[in-house]
Short mmCIF file of C-alpha atoms in Angstrom, two decimals:
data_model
loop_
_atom_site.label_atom_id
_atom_site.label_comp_id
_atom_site.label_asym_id
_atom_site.label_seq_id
_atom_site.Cartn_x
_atom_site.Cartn_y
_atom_site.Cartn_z
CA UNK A 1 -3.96 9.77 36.68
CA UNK A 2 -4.54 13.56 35.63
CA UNK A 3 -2.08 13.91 33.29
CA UNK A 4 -3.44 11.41 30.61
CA UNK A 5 -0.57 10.08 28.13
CA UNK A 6 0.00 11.33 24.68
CA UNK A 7 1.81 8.96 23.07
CA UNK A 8 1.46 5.41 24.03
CA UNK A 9 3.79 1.90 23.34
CA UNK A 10 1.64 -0.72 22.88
CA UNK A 11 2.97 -4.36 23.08
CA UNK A 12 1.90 -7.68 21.92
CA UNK A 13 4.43 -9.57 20.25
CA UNK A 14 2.01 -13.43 18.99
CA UNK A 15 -0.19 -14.79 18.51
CA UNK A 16 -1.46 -13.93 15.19
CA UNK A 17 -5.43 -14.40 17.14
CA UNK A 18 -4.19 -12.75 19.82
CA UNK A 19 -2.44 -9.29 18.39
CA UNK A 20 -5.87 -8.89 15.75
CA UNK A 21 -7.90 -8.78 18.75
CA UNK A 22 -5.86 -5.89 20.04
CA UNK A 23 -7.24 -3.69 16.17
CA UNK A 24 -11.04 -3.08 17.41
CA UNK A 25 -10.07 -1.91 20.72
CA UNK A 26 -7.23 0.51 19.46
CA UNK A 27 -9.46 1.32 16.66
CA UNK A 28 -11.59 2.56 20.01
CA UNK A 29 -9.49 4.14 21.57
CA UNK A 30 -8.29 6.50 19.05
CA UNK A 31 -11.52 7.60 18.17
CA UNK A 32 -12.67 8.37 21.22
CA UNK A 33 -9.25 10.23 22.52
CA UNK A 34 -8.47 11.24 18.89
CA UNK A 35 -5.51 13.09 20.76
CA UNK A 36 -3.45 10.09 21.43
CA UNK A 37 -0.87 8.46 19.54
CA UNK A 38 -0.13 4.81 19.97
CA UNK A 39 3.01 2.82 18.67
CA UNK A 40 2.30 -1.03 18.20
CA UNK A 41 5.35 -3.16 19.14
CA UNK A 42 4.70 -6.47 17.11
CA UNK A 43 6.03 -8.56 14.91
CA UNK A 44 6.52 -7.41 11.27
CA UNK A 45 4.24 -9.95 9.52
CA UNK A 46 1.29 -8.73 11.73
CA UNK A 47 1.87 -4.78 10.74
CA UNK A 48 -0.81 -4.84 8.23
CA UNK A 49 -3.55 -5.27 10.56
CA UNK A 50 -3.02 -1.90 11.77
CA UNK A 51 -2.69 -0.58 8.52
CA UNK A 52 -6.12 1.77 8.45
CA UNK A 53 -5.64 2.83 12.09
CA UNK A 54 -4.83 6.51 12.11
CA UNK A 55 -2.43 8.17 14.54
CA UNK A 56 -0.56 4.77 14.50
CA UNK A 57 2.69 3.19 13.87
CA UNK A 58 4.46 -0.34 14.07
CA UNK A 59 7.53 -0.97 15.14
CA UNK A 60 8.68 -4.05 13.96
CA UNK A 61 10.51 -6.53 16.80
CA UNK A 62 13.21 -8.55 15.73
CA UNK A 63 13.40 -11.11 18.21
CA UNK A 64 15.58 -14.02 16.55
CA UNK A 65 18.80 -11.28 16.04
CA UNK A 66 18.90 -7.46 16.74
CA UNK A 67 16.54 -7.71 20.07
CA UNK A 68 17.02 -11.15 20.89
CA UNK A 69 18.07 -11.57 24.85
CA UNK A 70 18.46 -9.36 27.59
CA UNK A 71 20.76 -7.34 25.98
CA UNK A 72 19.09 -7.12 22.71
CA UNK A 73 15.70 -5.67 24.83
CA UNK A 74 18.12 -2.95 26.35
CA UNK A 75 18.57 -2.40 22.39
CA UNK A 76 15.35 -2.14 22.18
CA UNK A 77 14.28 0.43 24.67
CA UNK A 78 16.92 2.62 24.08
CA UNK A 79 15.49 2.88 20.46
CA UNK A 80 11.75 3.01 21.65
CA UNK A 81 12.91 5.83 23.80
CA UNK A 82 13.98 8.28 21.26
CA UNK A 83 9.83 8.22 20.55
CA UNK A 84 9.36 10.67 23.28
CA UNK A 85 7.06 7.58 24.55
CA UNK A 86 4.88 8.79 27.87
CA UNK A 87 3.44 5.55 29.17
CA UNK A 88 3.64 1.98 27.97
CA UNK A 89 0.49 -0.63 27.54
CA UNK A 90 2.11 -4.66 27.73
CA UNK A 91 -0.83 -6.44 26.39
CA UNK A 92 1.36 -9.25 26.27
CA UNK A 93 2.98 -9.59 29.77
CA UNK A 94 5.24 -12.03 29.28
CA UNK A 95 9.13 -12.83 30.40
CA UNK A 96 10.33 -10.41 27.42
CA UNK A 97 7.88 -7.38 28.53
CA UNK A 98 9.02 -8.01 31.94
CA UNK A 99 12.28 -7.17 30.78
CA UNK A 100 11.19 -4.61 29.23
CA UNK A 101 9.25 -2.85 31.68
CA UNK A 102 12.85 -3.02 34.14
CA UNK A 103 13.86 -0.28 31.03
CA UNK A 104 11.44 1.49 31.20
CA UNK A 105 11.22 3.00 34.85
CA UNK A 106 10.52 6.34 33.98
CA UNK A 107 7.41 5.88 32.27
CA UNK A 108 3.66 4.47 33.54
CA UNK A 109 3.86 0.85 32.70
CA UNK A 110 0.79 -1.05 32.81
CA UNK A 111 0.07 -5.21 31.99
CA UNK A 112 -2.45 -7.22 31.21
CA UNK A 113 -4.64 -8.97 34.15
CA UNK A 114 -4.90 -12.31 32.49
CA UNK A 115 -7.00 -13.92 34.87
CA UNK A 116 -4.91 -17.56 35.32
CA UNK A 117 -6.77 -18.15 38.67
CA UNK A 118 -10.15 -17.81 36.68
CA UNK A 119 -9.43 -19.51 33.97
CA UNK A 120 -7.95 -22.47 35.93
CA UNK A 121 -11.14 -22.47 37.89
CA UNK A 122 -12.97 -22.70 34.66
CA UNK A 123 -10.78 -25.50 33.46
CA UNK A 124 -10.78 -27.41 36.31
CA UNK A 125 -15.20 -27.79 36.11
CA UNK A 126 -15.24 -25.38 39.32
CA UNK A 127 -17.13 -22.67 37.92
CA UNK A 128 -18.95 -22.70 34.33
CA UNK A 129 -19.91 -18.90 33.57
CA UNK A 130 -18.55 -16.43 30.96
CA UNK A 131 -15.04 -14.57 32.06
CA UNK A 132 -13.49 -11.27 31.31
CA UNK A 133 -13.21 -11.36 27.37
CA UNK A 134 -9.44 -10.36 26.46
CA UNK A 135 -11.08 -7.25 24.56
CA UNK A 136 -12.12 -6.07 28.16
CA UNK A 137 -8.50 -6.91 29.26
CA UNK A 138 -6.97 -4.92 26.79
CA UNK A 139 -9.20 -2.23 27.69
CA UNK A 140 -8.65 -2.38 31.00
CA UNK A 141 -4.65 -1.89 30.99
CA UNK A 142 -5.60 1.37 29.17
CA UNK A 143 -7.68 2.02 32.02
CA UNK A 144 -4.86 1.73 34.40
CA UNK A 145 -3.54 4.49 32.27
CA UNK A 146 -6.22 6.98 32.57
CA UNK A 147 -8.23 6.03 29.08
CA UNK A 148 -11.16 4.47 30.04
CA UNK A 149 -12.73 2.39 26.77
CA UNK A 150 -16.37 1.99 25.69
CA UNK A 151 -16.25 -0.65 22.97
CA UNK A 152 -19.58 -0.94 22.33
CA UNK A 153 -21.32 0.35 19.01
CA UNK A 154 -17.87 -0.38 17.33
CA UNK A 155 -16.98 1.01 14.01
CA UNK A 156 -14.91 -1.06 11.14
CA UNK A 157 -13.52 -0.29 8.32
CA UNK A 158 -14.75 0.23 4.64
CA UNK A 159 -14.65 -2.86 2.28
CA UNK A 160 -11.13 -2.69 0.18
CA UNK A 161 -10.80 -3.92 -3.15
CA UNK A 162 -10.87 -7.41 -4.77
CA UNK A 163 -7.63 -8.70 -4.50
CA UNK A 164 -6.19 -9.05 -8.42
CA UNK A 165 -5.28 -12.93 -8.04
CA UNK A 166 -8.61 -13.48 -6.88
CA UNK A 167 -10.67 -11.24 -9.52
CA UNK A 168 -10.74 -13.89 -12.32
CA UNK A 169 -11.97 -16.18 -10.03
CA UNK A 170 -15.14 -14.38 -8.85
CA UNK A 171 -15.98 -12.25 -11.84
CA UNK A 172 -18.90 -14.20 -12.74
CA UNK A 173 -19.89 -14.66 -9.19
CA UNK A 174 -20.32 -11.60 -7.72
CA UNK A 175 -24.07 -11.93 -7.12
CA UNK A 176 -23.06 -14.54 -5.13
CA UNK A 177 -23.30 -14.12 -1.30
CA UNK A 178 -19.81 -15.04 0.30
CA UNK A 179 -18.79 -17.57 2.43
CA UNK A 180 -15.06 -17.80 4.33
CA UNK A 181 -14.20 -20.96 5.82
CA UNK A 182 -11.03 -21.19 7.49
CA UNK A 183 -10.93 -25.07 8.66
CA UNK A 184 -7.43 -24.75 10.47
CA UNK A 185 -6.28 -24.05 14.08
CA UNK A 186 -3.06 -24.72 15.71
CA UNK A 187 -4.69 -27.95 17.72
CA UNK A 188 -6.19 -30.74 15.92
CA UNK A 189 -8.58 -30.63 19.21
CA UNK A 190 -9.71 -27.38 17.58
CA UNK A 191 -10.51 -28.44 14.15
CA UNK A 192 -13.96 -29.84 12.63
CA UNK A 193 -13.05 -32.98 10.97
CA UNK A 194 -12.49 -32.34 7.02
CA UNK A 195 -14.42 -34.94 6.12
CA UNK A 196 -17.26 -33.33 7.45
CA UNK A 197 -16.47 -30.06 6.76
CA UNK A 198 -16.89 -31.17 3.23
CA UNK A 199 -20.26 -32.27 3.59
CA UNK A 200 -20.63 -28.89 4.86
CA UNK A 201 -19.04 -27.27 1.72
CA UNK A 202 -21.32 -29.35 -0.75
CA UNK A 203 -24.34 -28.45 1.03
CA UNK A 204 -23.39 -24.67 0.85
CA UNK A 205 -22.23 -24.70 -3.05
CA UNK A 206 -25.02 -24.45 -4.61
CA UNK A 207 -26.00 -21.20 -3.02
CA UNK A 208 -22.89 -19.40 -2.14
CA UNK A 209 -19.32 -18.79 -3.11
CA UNK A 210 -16.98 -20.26 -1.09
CA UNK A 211 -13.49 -19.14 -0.18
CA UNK A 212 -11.12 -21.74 1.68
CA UNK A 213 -8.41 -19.67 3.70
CA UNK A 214 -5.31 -21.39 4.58
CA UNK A 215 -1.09 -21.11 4.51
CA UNK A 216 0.68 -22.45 1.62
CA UNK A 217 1.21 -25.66 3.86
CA UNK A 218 -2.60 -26.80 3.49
CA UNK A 219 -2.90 -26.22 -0.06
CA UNK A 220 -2.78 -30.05 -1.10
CA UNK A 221 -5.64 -30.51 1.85
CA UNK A 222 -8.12 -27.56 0.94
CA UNK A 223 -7.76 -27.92 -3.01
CA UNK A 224 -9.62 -31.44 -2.04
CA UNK A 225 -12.00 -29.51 -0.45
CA UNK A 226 -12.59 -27.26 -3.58
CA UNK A 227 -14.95 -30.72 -5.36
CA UNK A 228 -13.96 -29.54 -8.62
CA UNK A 229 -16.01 -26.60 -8.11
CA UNK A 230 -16.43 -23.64 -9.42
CA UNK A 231 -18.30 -22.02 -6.61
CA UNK A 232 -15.22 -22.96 -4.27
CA UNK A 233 -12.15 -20.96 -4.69
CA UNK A 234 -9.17 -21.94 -2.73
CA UNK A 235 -7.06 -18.56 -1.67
CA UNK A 236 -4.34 -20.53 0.11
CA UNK A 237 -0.69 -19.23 -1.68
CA UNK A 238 -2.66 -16.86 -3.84
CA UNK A 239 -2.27 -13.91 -1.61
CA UNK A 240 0.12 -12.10 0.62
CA UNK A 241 -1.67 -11.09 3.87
CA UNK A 242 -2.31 -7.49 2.62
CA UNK A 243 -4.53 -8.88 0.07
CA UNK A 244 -6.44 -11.97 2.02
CA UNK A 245 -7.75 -9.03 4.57
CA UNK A 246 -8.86 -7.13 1.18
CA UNK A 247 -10.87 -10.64 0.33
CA UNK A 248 -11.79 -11.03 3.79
CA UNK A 249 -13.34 -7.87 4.23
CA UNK A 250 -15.66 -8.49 1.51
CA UNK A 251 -17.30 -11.91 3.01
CA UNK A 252 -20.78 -11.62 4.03
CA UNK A 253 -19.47 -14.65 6.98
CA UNK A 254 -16.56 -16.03 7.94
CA UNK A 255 -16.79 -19.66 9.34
CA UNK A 256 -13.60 -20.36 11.50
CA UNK A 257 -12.29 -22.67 13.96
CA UNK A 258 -10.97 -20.86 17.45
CA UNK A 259 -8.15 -19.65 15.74
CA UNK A 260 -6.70 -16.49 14.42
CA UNK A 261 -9.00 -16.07 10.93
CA UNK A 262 -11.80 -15.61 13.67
CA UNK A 263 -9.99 -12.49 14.62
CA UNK A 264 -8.84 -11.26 11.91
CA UNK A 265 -12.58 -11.35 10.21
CA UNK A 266 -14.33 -9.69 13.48
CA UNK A 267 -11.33 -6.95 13.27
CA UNK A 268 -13.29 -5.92 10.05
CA UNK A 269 -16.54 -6.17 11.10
CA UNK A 270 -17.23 -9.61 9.39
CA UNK A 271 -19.72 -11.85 10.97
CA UNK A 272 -18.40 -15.04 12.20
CA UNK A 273 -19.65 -18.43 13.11
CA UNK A 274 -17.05 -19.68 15.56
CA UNK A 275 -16.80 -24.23 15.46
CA UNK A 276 -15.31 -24.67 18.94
CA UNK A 277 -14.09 -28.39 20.16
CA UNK A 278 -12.49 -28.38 23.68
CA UNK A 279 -11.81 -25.12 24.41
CA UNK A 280 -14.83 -22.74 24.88
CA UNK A 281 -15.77 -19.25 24.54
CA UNK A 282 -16.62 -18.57 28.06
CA UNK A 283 -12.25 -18.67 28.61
CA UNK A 284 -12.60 -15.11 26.78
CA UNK A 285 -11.63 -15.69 23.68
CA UNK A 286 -14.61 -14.98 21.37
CA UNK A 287 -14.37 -13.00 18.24
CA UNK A 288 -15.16 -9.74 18.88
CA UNK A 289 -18.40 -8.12 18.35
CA UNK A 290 -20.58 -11.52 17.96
CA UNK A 291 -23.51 -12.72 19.39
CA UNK A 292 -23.36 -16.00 21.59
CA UNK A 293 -25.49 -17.31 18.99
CA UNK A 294 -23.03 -17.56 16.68
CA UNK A 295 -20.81 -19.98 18.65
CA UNK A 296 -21.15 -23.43 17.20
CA UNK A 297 -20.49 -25.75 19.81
CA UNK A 298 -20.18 -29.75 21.27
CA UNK A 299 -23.33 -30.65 23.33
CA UNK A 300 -21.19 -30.28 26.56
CA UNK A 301 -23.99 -32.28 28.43
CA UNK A 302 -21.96 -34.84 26.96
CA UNK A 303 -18.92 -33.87 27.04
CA UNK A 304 -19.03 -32.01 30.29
CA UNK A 305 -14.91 -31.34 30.62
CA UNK A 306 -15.21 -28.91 28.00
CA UNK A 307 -13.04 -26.69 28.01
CA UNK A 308 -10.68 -29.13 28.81
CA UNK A 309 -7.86 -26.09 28.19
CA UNK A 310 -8.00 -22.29 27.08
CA UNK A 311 -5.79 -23.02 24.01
CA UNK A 312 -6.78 -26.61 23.08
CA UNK A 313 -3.41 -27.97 23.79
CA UNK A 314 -4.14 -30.34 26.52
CA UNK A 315 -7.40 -32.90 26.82
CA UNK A 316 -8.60 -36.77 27.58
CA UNK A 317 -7.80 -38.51 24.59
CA UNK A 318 -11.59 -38.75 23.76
CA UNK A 319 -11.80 -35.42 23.15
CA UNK A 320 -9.39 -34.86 20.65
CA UNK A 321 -12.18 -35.15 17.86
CA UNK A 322 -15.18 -33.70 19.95
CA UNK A 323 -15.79 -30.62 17.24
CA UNK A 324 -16.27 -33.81 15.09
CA UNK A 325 -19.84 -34.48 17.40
CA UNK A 326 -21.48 -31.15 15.66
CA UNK A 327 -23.77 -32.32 12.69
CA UNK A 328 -22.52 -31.18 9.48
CA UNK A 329 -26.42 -29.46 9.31
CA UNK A 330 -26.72 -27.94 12.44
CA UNK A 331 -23.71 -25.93 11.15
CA UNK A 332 -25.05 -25.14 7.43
CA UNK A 333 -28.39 -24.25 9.12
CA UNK A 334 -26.18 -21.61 11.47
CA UNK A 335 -24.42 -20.27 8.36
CA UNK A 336 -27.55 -19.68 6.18
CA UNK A 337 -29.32 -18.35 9.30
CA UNK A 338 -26.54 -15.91 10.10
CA UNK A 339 -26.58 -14.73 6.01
CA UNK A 340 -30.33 -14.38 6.42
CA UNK A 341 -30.45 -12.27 9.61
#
């Protein structure tokens, strides 16, 4: 392509994970084709991770009303249209993009490889060895469209503010290094068993200030996680989103499940230590930006299925508690090696 596109649509509509991985690899893209302006189709409660991306805009998709169905999408694209948009990147590629694309006929339309025959190779136990990470698939699609992507040396943004619900909680801690732990994902098969995760917790206390991220849902279970401690401050229905990325970007790690606080932490430049249970990095869906070394893992000598699935929705029934196999210490000793590196 000679004629390299201006102003680009970019799509991907969920999952929370899945759209914060797109932020380091726009955040590359703009800096190195400074020229280019990119609107994100997503959904609104996502728009703030774009929020310190220059040169771009969200438009918010309203699939449960104004754009829901096949005529809703023609909605859609007649709207996206009067953007003067010259070439569209579907990160998503899914039925409604497909749709979507059929609108937009005019315009270079690119979508996401995502590798289903490799992945259900990896799945199945017939190969074992790292694939495409979806930052290089993302990347790639922009390829297609004449912007070839270097993300290494990434940059990140600058630490925001102390959120005001959280500042009378860490006043007195600030000397304090600071510890995220988000112990939920959107498969049980994903999560580190709480009970452990608290031995975790009370072996970290006395060093470090703890912040346990959660929805408003898992309040009741991570204010039992808190021990009555004031070290451990539970941000679950304390802040909007705006505000939990200001507190995340100010951890020194973020300890996560496979799920989207992984993400959002290595979107800002956070270190992460990644508890996996049956799905596995090697699918491609890493945090970005982190050594394999901080992947905590089962010992999948003995549980050799792993990954049983990319998203942890399907496994034997033995494996629904395999993250539960990780001692407790091998993961503080991770943590406190990370903080020390």
């Amino acid at each position: 392509m000679t004629n390299t596109p201006k102003h680009i649509l970019v799509i991907r509509l969920s999952a929370m994970g899945d759209v914060a991985m797109t932020v380091p690899v726009l955040r590359a893209l703009l800096q190195q084709y400074p020229e280019v302006k990119l609107t994100v189709l997503t959904r609104p409660f996502f728009a703030p991770f774009f929020r310190d991306l220059e040169n771009v805009t969200v438009f918010p998709i309203d699939i449960n009303k104004k754009h829901k169905g096949v005529l809703g999408l023609y909605k859609l694209s007649k709207s996206l249209k009067q953007l003067n948009i010259d070439a569209v990147a579907d990160l998503h590629n899914v039925l409604r993009t497909k749709i979507l694309k059929f609108f937009f006929l005019k315009q270079p339309f690119k979508q996401i490889d995502k590798g289903r025959a490799e992945k259900k190779a990896l799945i199945k136990g017939d190969v074992f060895k790292p694939l495409k990470s979806t930052h290089q698939r993302y990347a790639d699609v922009f390829e297609a469209l004449g912007l070839k992507i270097n993300l290494e040396n990434p940059s990140f943004p600058e630490k925001n503010s102390i959120p005001e619900p959280i500042l009378t909680d860490v006043e007195h801690l600030n000397k304090r290094l600071w510890v995220g732990i988000a112990p939920f994902a959107q498969y049980p098969s994903k999560m580190y068993p709480l009970h452990l995760l608290k031995e975790v917790i009370n072996s970290l206390k006395k060093d470090y200030t703890i912040f346990l991220f959660g929805g408003k849902a898992e309040k009741e279970q991570l204010d039992a996680l808190t021990l009555s401690d004031k070290n451990i401050i539970n941000v679950a229905g304390k802040c909007d989103l705006n505000q939990e990325l200001d507190l995340m970007s100010n951890l020194d790690v973020m300890v996560s499940m496979d799920s989207g606080n992984a993400h959002l932490a290595a979107m800002l430049g956070i270190k992460v230590a990644t508890i996996w249970g049956v799905t596995h990095p090697y699918a491609g869906f890493g945090a970005f930006n982190q050594p394999e070394t901080y992947h905590i893992l089962p010992n999948r000598d003995r549980y050799s299925k792993i990954p049983t699935s990319v998203y942890g929705n399907t496994y034997p029934e033995e494996y629904k508690t395999v993250a539960g196999s990780i001692d407790p210490n091998l993961i503080v000793a991770k943590i406190k090696a990370i903080l020390t590196n």
